[in-house]
Structure formats: structure tokens, C-alpha cells
């Protein structure tokens, strides 16, 4: 079992990694396996698994009032990680978010993951829940990912929240954090966002994975700004191929990113859903080839449980 940073430092050639979204509650675990199997042909050194907050829904009662319900839509991280580990010979990088959890809950999750033999964590803040305008930490929860990174590093030193734990077992987590080539939507400007990214690195993050982008120049500018700010850890570009016309609206809304006009025009000119899919796949292939030509250490693909296009892209680019 390897740490991502060791893999990044030891691999002589760039590699592809994949991010999976756990299936919805009630689906068969085979569905999860089915979205991993096609990716195994590329021998990924690890697979990222996202983590999702409970969602809030308002259900209409017979008397016309609404009841607020908190719903867990997907199985928990621990179960997903255990299921994948039982089936595949691949390292897992579970995403751990601050949102919805107290410090104690987060620490327990990290201890469980350590017991499961996990050596890598992607540390994130998470977003606001439905109905909340801005992200709000739980009472005694973390407000920023840098605080979560700090907790992980304390556990790596054997320091637990409970002060009565003496000579606690040290975890040995390698930590990834998120970076935003087009700025995180809450940050006042790019400079302050990069300073906040630097805080995560100073708190102990080993590497950065970026938000998706569709114009590689944004990524190159971001890497340059990070280096100028003194961030020296590896930066892995994150890519997602567009597969439907709806995503032209959905992706900027959900992820606060731009889609270049050239790509939008090509997608709109496409005559069928298949042609749209092909345009998105080819654009991402070109992005991948260009990134590899610029010497990136790896490319992180957001699969969103759809793997056909990703397999085509990796086959044509690596
Ligand atoms: P932070 O680093 O805390 O930053 C959030 C905002 O606060 C930024 O604007 C930053 O500039 C600012 N900030 C940071 N530190 C400070 C500080 N000390 N003082 C003041 N301002 C500060 N979400 C999920 O729910 N589940 C996932 O599995 C998931 N996986 C992701 C994977 C990747 C690769 C990426 C790029 C994003 C992922 N996200 C996921 C989305 C992420 O949770 C959101 O983008 C979230 O809004 C910010 O998370 P963060 O970890 O970057 O937060």
C-alpha cells in the first residue's frame, strides 16, 4: 500500500487516476464494481472516492405544511472503501469533508480509515447543504480544509483530541487538498485564494488536485502563480469530459468554472447526443495530450461513474 506522494515521486512516467462517486443508497454494490472494472486496464495506482453530505429535502404533508427531512443518499465512506478493498488490488483515496461533522466525528472516521489500512486522505471542506446559502461548519466542526489537514497531521504524530490518550498510535496519512485554477467562488481574488491554498500546504498537505477546467492555459497560469507564492508540492490537473449538452449550463453553475466559447460552439453545432459526447471526449483528449506534453506528473479524471469516454481518452492520450 503506497502513499500518493511516494507514487508521484517514484513514477518515471505520468499516470492516470480516477475519481468515483459512490452509488446512490439502494443500488447494488455490483454497480460500483462495474464502474471500476473498466478502469483497471490502466493499472491506476489509486482511485479516489468522493464523500457526500446528507441532503435536506422538504416533504409536503397532507395539511399543506412541509416537514424538513435529512437524507443520506449514499452509503458511507467506510463501507465503500471496505467494499472496494475486498474486490480490487488498488489503493483507495477516500475524500473526507469537514461539512456536517464535529471534530470528534471526523477523528473517529480517520481512526476507522486507519484501521482499514488506508494511507491516503483527500481533505476537503465540502459545500453548503441545500437550503443553506453559505457553508456553515457544525458546532465544534472545522470551518476550513486547512484545519482538517492540521488534525490529520496531529494524528500522524499520535496526538488525539482526547488528552487522556497517551502514547497513541500514530497514523501515517498522506494528504491531498483541492486547488482552483479559476479561483474558488468564495475567495475575494486569486491571490488570496492561493494564499489560503498555501495555508493547507503549510498545515501538511502533500499535493494538490485541481478543480476541473476546460482551458489548459488556466491551469498553467495557476501553477505559475502557486510556484511564485512558494507552493512547491505537486499539482495534479483534474479533467472532466463533457458528455451532454445540459452540462454547458450545469457545470459552470455547480463548479463555478468557465467553458471556452470554442467548445460551447462545437457542442451546440453537434447534431446528436452521440456527436455531443464525441466533441466532449475529443476536447478532453486534446487537453490531456497537451498537459502531458507540458510534463504534468498525473491527470485526475472526474468519472462521475461514467467510464466509456474516460477509457477512450486515456487510451488515446497516455
Ligand atoms: P477550503 O480550502 O476550506 O476553501 C474554501 C474557501 O475558503 C476558499 O474560498 C478559500 O480561499 C477560503 N479559505 C480557506 N482557508 C481560509 C482561511 N483560513 N481563512 C479564510 N478563508 C479561507 N466536495 C464534497 O462535498 N465531496 C467531495 O468528495 C469533494 N471532492 C473534491 C475533490 C476535488 C479535487 C475538488 C477540487 C473539490 C472537491 N469537492 C468535494 C468540492 C469542495 O468541497 C468545494 O469546492 C468546497 O467549496 C471547498 O472545499 P476546499 O477543501 O477547497 O475548502
Coordinates of N, CA, C and O in Angstrom, one line a residue, residues 74-176:
X74 N -26.2 8.4 0.0 CA -25.2 7.4 -0.5 C -24.6 6.7 0.7 O -24.6 7.2 1.8
X75 N -24.2 5.4 0.5 CA -23.5 4.7 1.6 C -22.3 5.5 2.1 O -21.8 6.3 1.4
X76 N -21.9 5.2 3.3 CA -20.8 6.0 3.9 C -19.5 5.6 3.4 O -19.3 4.5 2.8
X77 N -18.5 6.5 3.6 CA -17.1 6.3 3.0 C -16.5 5.0 3.5 O -15.9 4.3 2.7
X78 N -16.7 4.6 4.8 CA -16.0 3.5 5.4 C -16.5 2.2 4.6 O -15.7 1.4 4.2
X79 N -17.8 2.1 4.4 CA -18.4 0.9 3.7 C -17.9 0.8 2.3 O -17.5 -0.2 1.8
X80 N -17.8 2.0 1.6 CA -17.4 2.0 0.2 C -15.9 1.6 0.1 O -15.5 0.7 -0.7
X81 N -15.1 2.1 1.0 CA -13.7 1.8 1.0 C -13.5 0.3 1.2 O -12.7 -0.3 0.5
X82 N -14.2 -0.2 2.2 CA -14.0 -1.6 2.5 C -14.5 -2.5 1.4 O -13.8 -3.5 1.0
X83 N -15.6 -2.1 0.7 CA -16.1 -2.9 -0.4 C -15.1 -2.9 -1.6 O -14.8 -4.0 -2.1
X84 N -14.5 -1.8 -1.9 CA -13.5 -1.7 -3.0 C -12.3 -2.5 -2.6 O -11.7 -3.3 -3.4
X85 N -11.8 -2.4 -1.4 CA -10.6 -3.1 -0.9 C -10.8 -4.6 -1.0 O -9.8 -5.3 -1.3
X86 N -12.0 -5.1 -0.7 CA -12.2 -6.5 -0.8 C -12.1 -7.1 -2.2 O -11.8 -8.2 -2.4
X87 N -12.5 -6.2 -3.2 CA -12.6 -6.7 -4.5 C -11.4 -6.4 -5.4 O -11.1 -7.2 -6.3
X88 N -10.7 -5.3 -5.2 CA -9.7 -4.9 -6.2 C -8.4 -4.6 -5.4 O -8.3 -4.2 -4.3
X89 N -7.3 -4.9 -6.2 CA -5.9 -4.6 -5.7 C -5.6 -3.2 -6.1 O -4.8 -3.0 -7.1
X90 N -6.1 -2.3 -5.4 CA -5.8 -0.9 -5.8 C -5.9 0.0 -4.5 O -6.8 -0.3 -3.6
X91 N -5.0 0.9 -4.4 CA -5.1 1.8 -3.2 C -6.3 2.8 -3.4 O -6.6 3.2 -4.5
X92 N -6.9 3.1 -2.3 CA -8.1 4.0 -2.3 C -7.7 5.3 -1.6 O -7.1 5.3 -0.6
X93 N -8.2 6.4 -2.2 CA -8.0 7.7 -1.5 C -9.4 8.2 -1.2 O -10.1 8.8 -2.1
X94 N -9.9 8.0 0.0 CA -11.2 8.5 0.4 C -11.2 10.0 0.6 O -10.2 10.5 1.1
X95 N -12.2 10.6 0.2 CA -12.4 12.1 0.4 C -13.0 12.2 1.8 O -14.0 11.5 2.1
X96 N -12.5 13.1 2.6 CA -13.1 13.4 3.9 C -13.4 14.9 3.9 O -12.6 15.7 3.6
X97 N -14.7 15.2 4.3 CA -15.1 16.6 4.3 C -15.4 17.1 5.7 O -15.7 16.3 6.6
X98 N -15.2 18.4 5.9 CA -15.5 19.0 7.2 C -17.0 19.1 7.4 O -17.4 19.0 8.6
X99 N -17.7 19.4 6.4 CA -19.1 19.7 6.5 C -19.9 18.6 7.1 O -19.7 17.4 6.8
X100 N -20.8 19.0 8.0 CA -21.7 18.0 8.7 C -21.1 17.2 9.8 O -21.8 16.3 10.3
X101 N -19.9 17.5 10.1 CA -19.2 16.7 11.2 C -18.6 17.5 12.2 O -18.0 18.6 11.9
X102 N -18.6 17.0 13.5 CA -17.9 17.7 14.6 C -16.5 17.2 14.5 O -16.2 16.2 13.8
X103 N -15.6 17.8 15.2 CA -14.2 17.3 15.2 C -14.1 15.8 15.7 O -13.3 15.0 15.2
X104 N -14.9 15.5 16.7 CA -14.9 14.1 17.2 C -15.3 13.1 16.2 O -14.7 12.1 16.0
X105 N -16.4 13.5 15.4 CA -16.8 12.6 14.4 C -15.8 12.4 13.3 O -15.5 11.3 12.8
X106 N -15.1 13.5 12.9 CA -14.1 13.5 11.9 C -12.9 12.6 12.4 O -12.4 11.8 11.7
X107 N -12.5 12.8 13.7 CA -11.4 12.0 14.2 C -11.8 10.5 14.2 O -11.0 9.7 13.8
X108 N -13.0 10.2 14.5 CA -13.4 8.8 14.5 C -13.4 8.2 13.1 O -12.9 7.0 12.9
X109 N -13.8 9.0 12.1 CA -13.7 8.5 10.7 C -12.3 8.2 10.3 O -12.0 7.2 9.7
X110 N -11.4 9.1 10.7 CA -10.0 9.0 10.4 C -9.4 7.7 11.0 O -8.6 7.0 10.4
X111 N -9.8 7.5 12.3 CA -9.3 6.3 13.0 C -9.8 5.0 12.3 O -9.0 4.1 12.1
X112 N -11.1 5.0 11.9 CA -11.6 3.9 11.2 C -10.9 3.6 9.9 O -10.6 2.5 9.6
X113 N -10.6 4.7 9.2 CA -9.9 4.5 7.9 C -8.5 4.0 8.1 O -8.0 3.2 7.4
X114 N -7.9 4.5 9.2 CA -6.5 4.0 9.5 C -6.6 2.5 9.8 O -5.8 1.7 9.3
X115 N -7.6 2.1 10.6 CA -7.8 0.6 10.9 C -8.0 -0.2 9.6 O -7.7 -1.4 9.5
X116 N -8.6 0.4 8.6 CA -8.9 -0.3 7.3 C -7.7 -0.3 6.5 O -7.7 -0.9 5.4
X117 N -6.6 0.2 6.9 CA -5.3 0.2 6.2 C -5.2 1.3 5.1 O -4.5 1.1 4.1
X118 N -5.9 2.4 5.3 CA -5.9 3.5 4.4 C -4.7 4.4 4.7 O -4.5 4.7 5.9
X119 N -3.9 4.8 3.7 CA -2.8 5.7 3.9 C -2.9 7.0 3.3 O -1.9 7.8 3.3
X120 N -4.0 7.2 2.6 CA -4.2 8.5 1.9 C -5.6 9.1 2.2 O -6.6 8.4 2.2
X121 N -5.6 10.4 2.3 CA -6.9 11.1 2.5 C -6.9 12.3 1.6 O -5.9 13.0 1.5
X122 N -8.0 12.6 1.0 CA -8.2 13.9 0.3 C -9.0 14.7 1.2 O -10.1 14.4 1.6
X123 N -8.4 15.8 1.7 CA -9.1 16.6 2.8 C -9.8 17.8 2.2 O -9.1 18.7 1.6
X124 N -11.1 17.9 2.4 CA -11.9 19.0 1.8 C -12.8 19.6 2.8 O -13.2 19.0 3.8
X125 N -13.2 20.8 2.5 CA -14.2 21.4 3.4 C -15.6 21.0 3.1 O -16.4 20.7 4.0
X126 N -16.0 20.8 1.8 CA -17.3 20.5 1.4 C -18.1 21.8 1.2 O -17.6 22.9 1.4
X127 N -19.3 21.7 0.6 CA -20.1 22.8 0.3 C -21.3 23.0 1.3 O -21.5 22.1 2.1
X128 N -22.0 24.1 1.1 CA -23.2 24.3 1.9 C -24.3 23.2 1.5 O -24.3 22.7 0.4
X129 N -25.1 22.9 2.5 CA -26.2 21.9 2.2 C -27.3 22.7 1.5 O -27.4 23.9 1.6
X130 N -28.2 21.9 0.9 CA -29.4 22.5 0.2 C -30.1 23.4 1.2 O -30.3 23.0 2.4
X131 N -30.5 24.6 0.8 CA -31.2 25.5 1.7 C -30.3 26.4 2.4 O -30.8 27.4 3.0
X132 N -29.0 26.1 2.5 CA -28.1 27.0 3.2 C -27.4 27.8 2.1 O -27.0 27.3 1.1
X133 N -27.3 29.1 2.4 CA -26.6 30.0 1.3 C -25.1 29.8 1.3 O -24.5 29.7 0.3
X134 N -24.6 29.7 2.5 CA -23.1 29.6 2.6 C -22.8 28.4 3.5 O -23.6 28.0 4.3
X135 N -21.6 27.9 3.3 CA -21.1 26.8 4.1 C -21.1 27.2 5.6 O -20.5 28.3 5.9
X136 N -21.7 26.4 6.4 CA -21.6 26.6 7.9 C -21.0 25.4 8.6 O -21.6 24.3 8.4
X137 N -19.9 25.5 9.3 CA -19.4 24.4 10.0 C -20.4 23.9 11.1 O -21.2 24.7 11.6
X138 N -20.3 22.7 11.5 CA -21.0 22.2 12.6 C -20.4 22.9 13.9 O -19.3 23.3 13.9
X139 N -21.3 23.0 15.0 CA -20.6 23.4 16.2 C -19.5 22.5 16.5 O -19.6 21.3 16.4
X140 N -18.3 23.0 16.8 CA -17.1 22.2 17.0 C -16.7 21.5 15.8 O -15.9 20.5 15.9
X141 N -17.1 21.9 14.6 CA -16.6 21.3 13.4 C -15.6 22.2 12.8 O -15.3 23.3 13.3
X142 N -14.9 21.8 11.7 CA -13.9 22.6 11.0 C -14.5 23.6 10.0 O -15.4 23.2 9.2
X143 N -14.0 24.8 10.0 CA -14.5 25.8 9.0 C -13.8 25.7 7.7 O -14.3 26.2 6.7
X144 N -12.5 25.2 7.7 CA -11.7 25.2 6.5 C -10.9 23.9 6.4 O -10.6 23.3 7.5
X145 N -10.6 23.5 5.2 CA -9.9 22.3 5.0 C -8.5 22.3 5.7 O -8.1 21.3 6.1
X146 N -7.9 23.5 5.8 CA -6.6 23.6 6.4 C -6.7 23.0 7.9 O -5.7 22.4 8.4
X147 N -7.8 23.2 8.5 CA -7.9 22.8 9.9 C -8.0 21.2 9.9 O -7.5 20.6 10.8
X148 N -8.7 20.7 8.9 CA -8.8 19.2 8.8 C -7.4 18.6 8.6 O -7.0 17.6 9.2
X149 N -6.6 19.3 7.7 CA -5.3 18.8 7.4 C -4.5 18.9 8.7 O -3.7 17.9 9.0
X150 N -4.7 19.9 9.5 CA -4.0 20.0 10.8 C -4.3 18.8 11.7 O -3.4 18.3 12.3
X151 N -5.6 18.5 11.7 CA -6.0 17.3 12.6 C -5.3 16.0 12.1 O -4.8 15.2 12.9
X152 N -5.3 15.9 10.8 CA -4.7 14.6 10.2 C -3.2 14.6 10.6 O -2.7 13.5 11.0
X153 N -2.5 15.7 10.6 CA -1.1 15.7 10.9 C -0.9 15.5 12.4 O 0.1 14.8 12.8
X154 N -1.8 15.9 13.2 CA -1.7 15.6 14.7 C -1.9 14.1 14.9 O -1.1 13.5 15.7
X155 N -2.8 13.5 14.2 CA -3.0 12.1 14.3 C -1.7 11.3 13.8 O -1.3 10.3 14.4
X156 N -1.1 11.9 12.8 CA 0.1 11.3 12.3 C 1.2 11.4 13.3 O 2.2 10.6 13.3
X157 N 1.1 12.3 14.3 CA 2.1 12.4 15.4 C 1.6 11.7 16.6 O 2.1 11.8 17.7
X158 N 0.4 11.0 16.5 CA -0.1 10.2 17.6 C -0.9 11.1 18.6 O -1.1 10.7 19.8
X159 N -1.3 12.3 18.2 CA -2.0 13.2 19.1 C -3.5 13.2 18.8 O -3.9 13.5 17.7
X160 N -4.3 12.7 19.8 CA -5.7 12.6 19.6 C -6.4 13.8 20.3 O -5.8 14.5 21.2
X161 N -7.7 13.9 20.0 CA -8.5 15.0 20.7 C -8.6 14.8 22.2 O -8.5 15.7 23.0
X162 N -8.7 13.5 22.5 CA -8.9 13.1 23.9 C -7.5 13.2 24.6 O -6.6 12.4 24.3
X163 N -7.3 14.2 25.5 CA -6.0 14.4 26.1 C -5.5 13.2 27.0 O -4.4 13.1 27.3
X164 N -6.5 12.3 27.4 CA -6.1 11.2 28.2 C -5.5 10.1 27.4 O -4.9 9.2 28.0
X165 N -5.6 10.2 26.1 CA -4.9 9.2 25.2 C -3.4 9.5 25.2 O -3.0 10.5 24.7
X166 N -2.6 8.6 25.9 CA -1.2 8.9 25.9 C -0.5 7.8 25.0 O -1.0 6.7 25.0
X167 N 0.6 8.1 24.4 CA 1.3 7.2 23.5 C 0.4 6.6 22.5 O 0.4 5.4 22.2
X168 N -0.5 7.5 22.0 CA -1.5 7.0 21.0 C -0.8 6.5 19.7 O 0.3 7.0 19.4
X169 N -1.4 5.5 19.1 CA -0.8 5.0 17.8 C -0.8 6.2 16.8 O -1.8 6.9 16.7
X170 N 0.3 6.3 16.0 CA 0.4 7.3 15.0 C -0.2 6.8 13.7 O 0.1 5.7 13.3
X171 N -1.1 7.6 13.1 CA -1.5 7.2 11.7 C -0.4 7.7 10.8 O 0.6 8.3 11.2
X172 N -0.5 7.3 9.5 CA 0.6 7.7 8.5 C -0.1 8.2 7.2 O 0.2 7.7 6.2
X173 N -1.0 9.1 7.4 CA -1.8 9.5 6.2 C -1.0 10.5 5.4 O -0.3 11.4 5.9
X174 N -1.1 10.3 4.1 CA -0.6 11.3 3.1 C -1.8 12.1 2.7 O -2.9 11.5 2.6
X175 N -1.7 13.4 2.6 CA -2.9 14.3 2.4 C -2.9 15.1 1.1 O -1.9 15.8 0.8
X176 N -4.0 15.0 0.4 CA -4.2 15.8 -0.8 C -5.2 16.9 -0.5 O -6.1 16.7 0.4

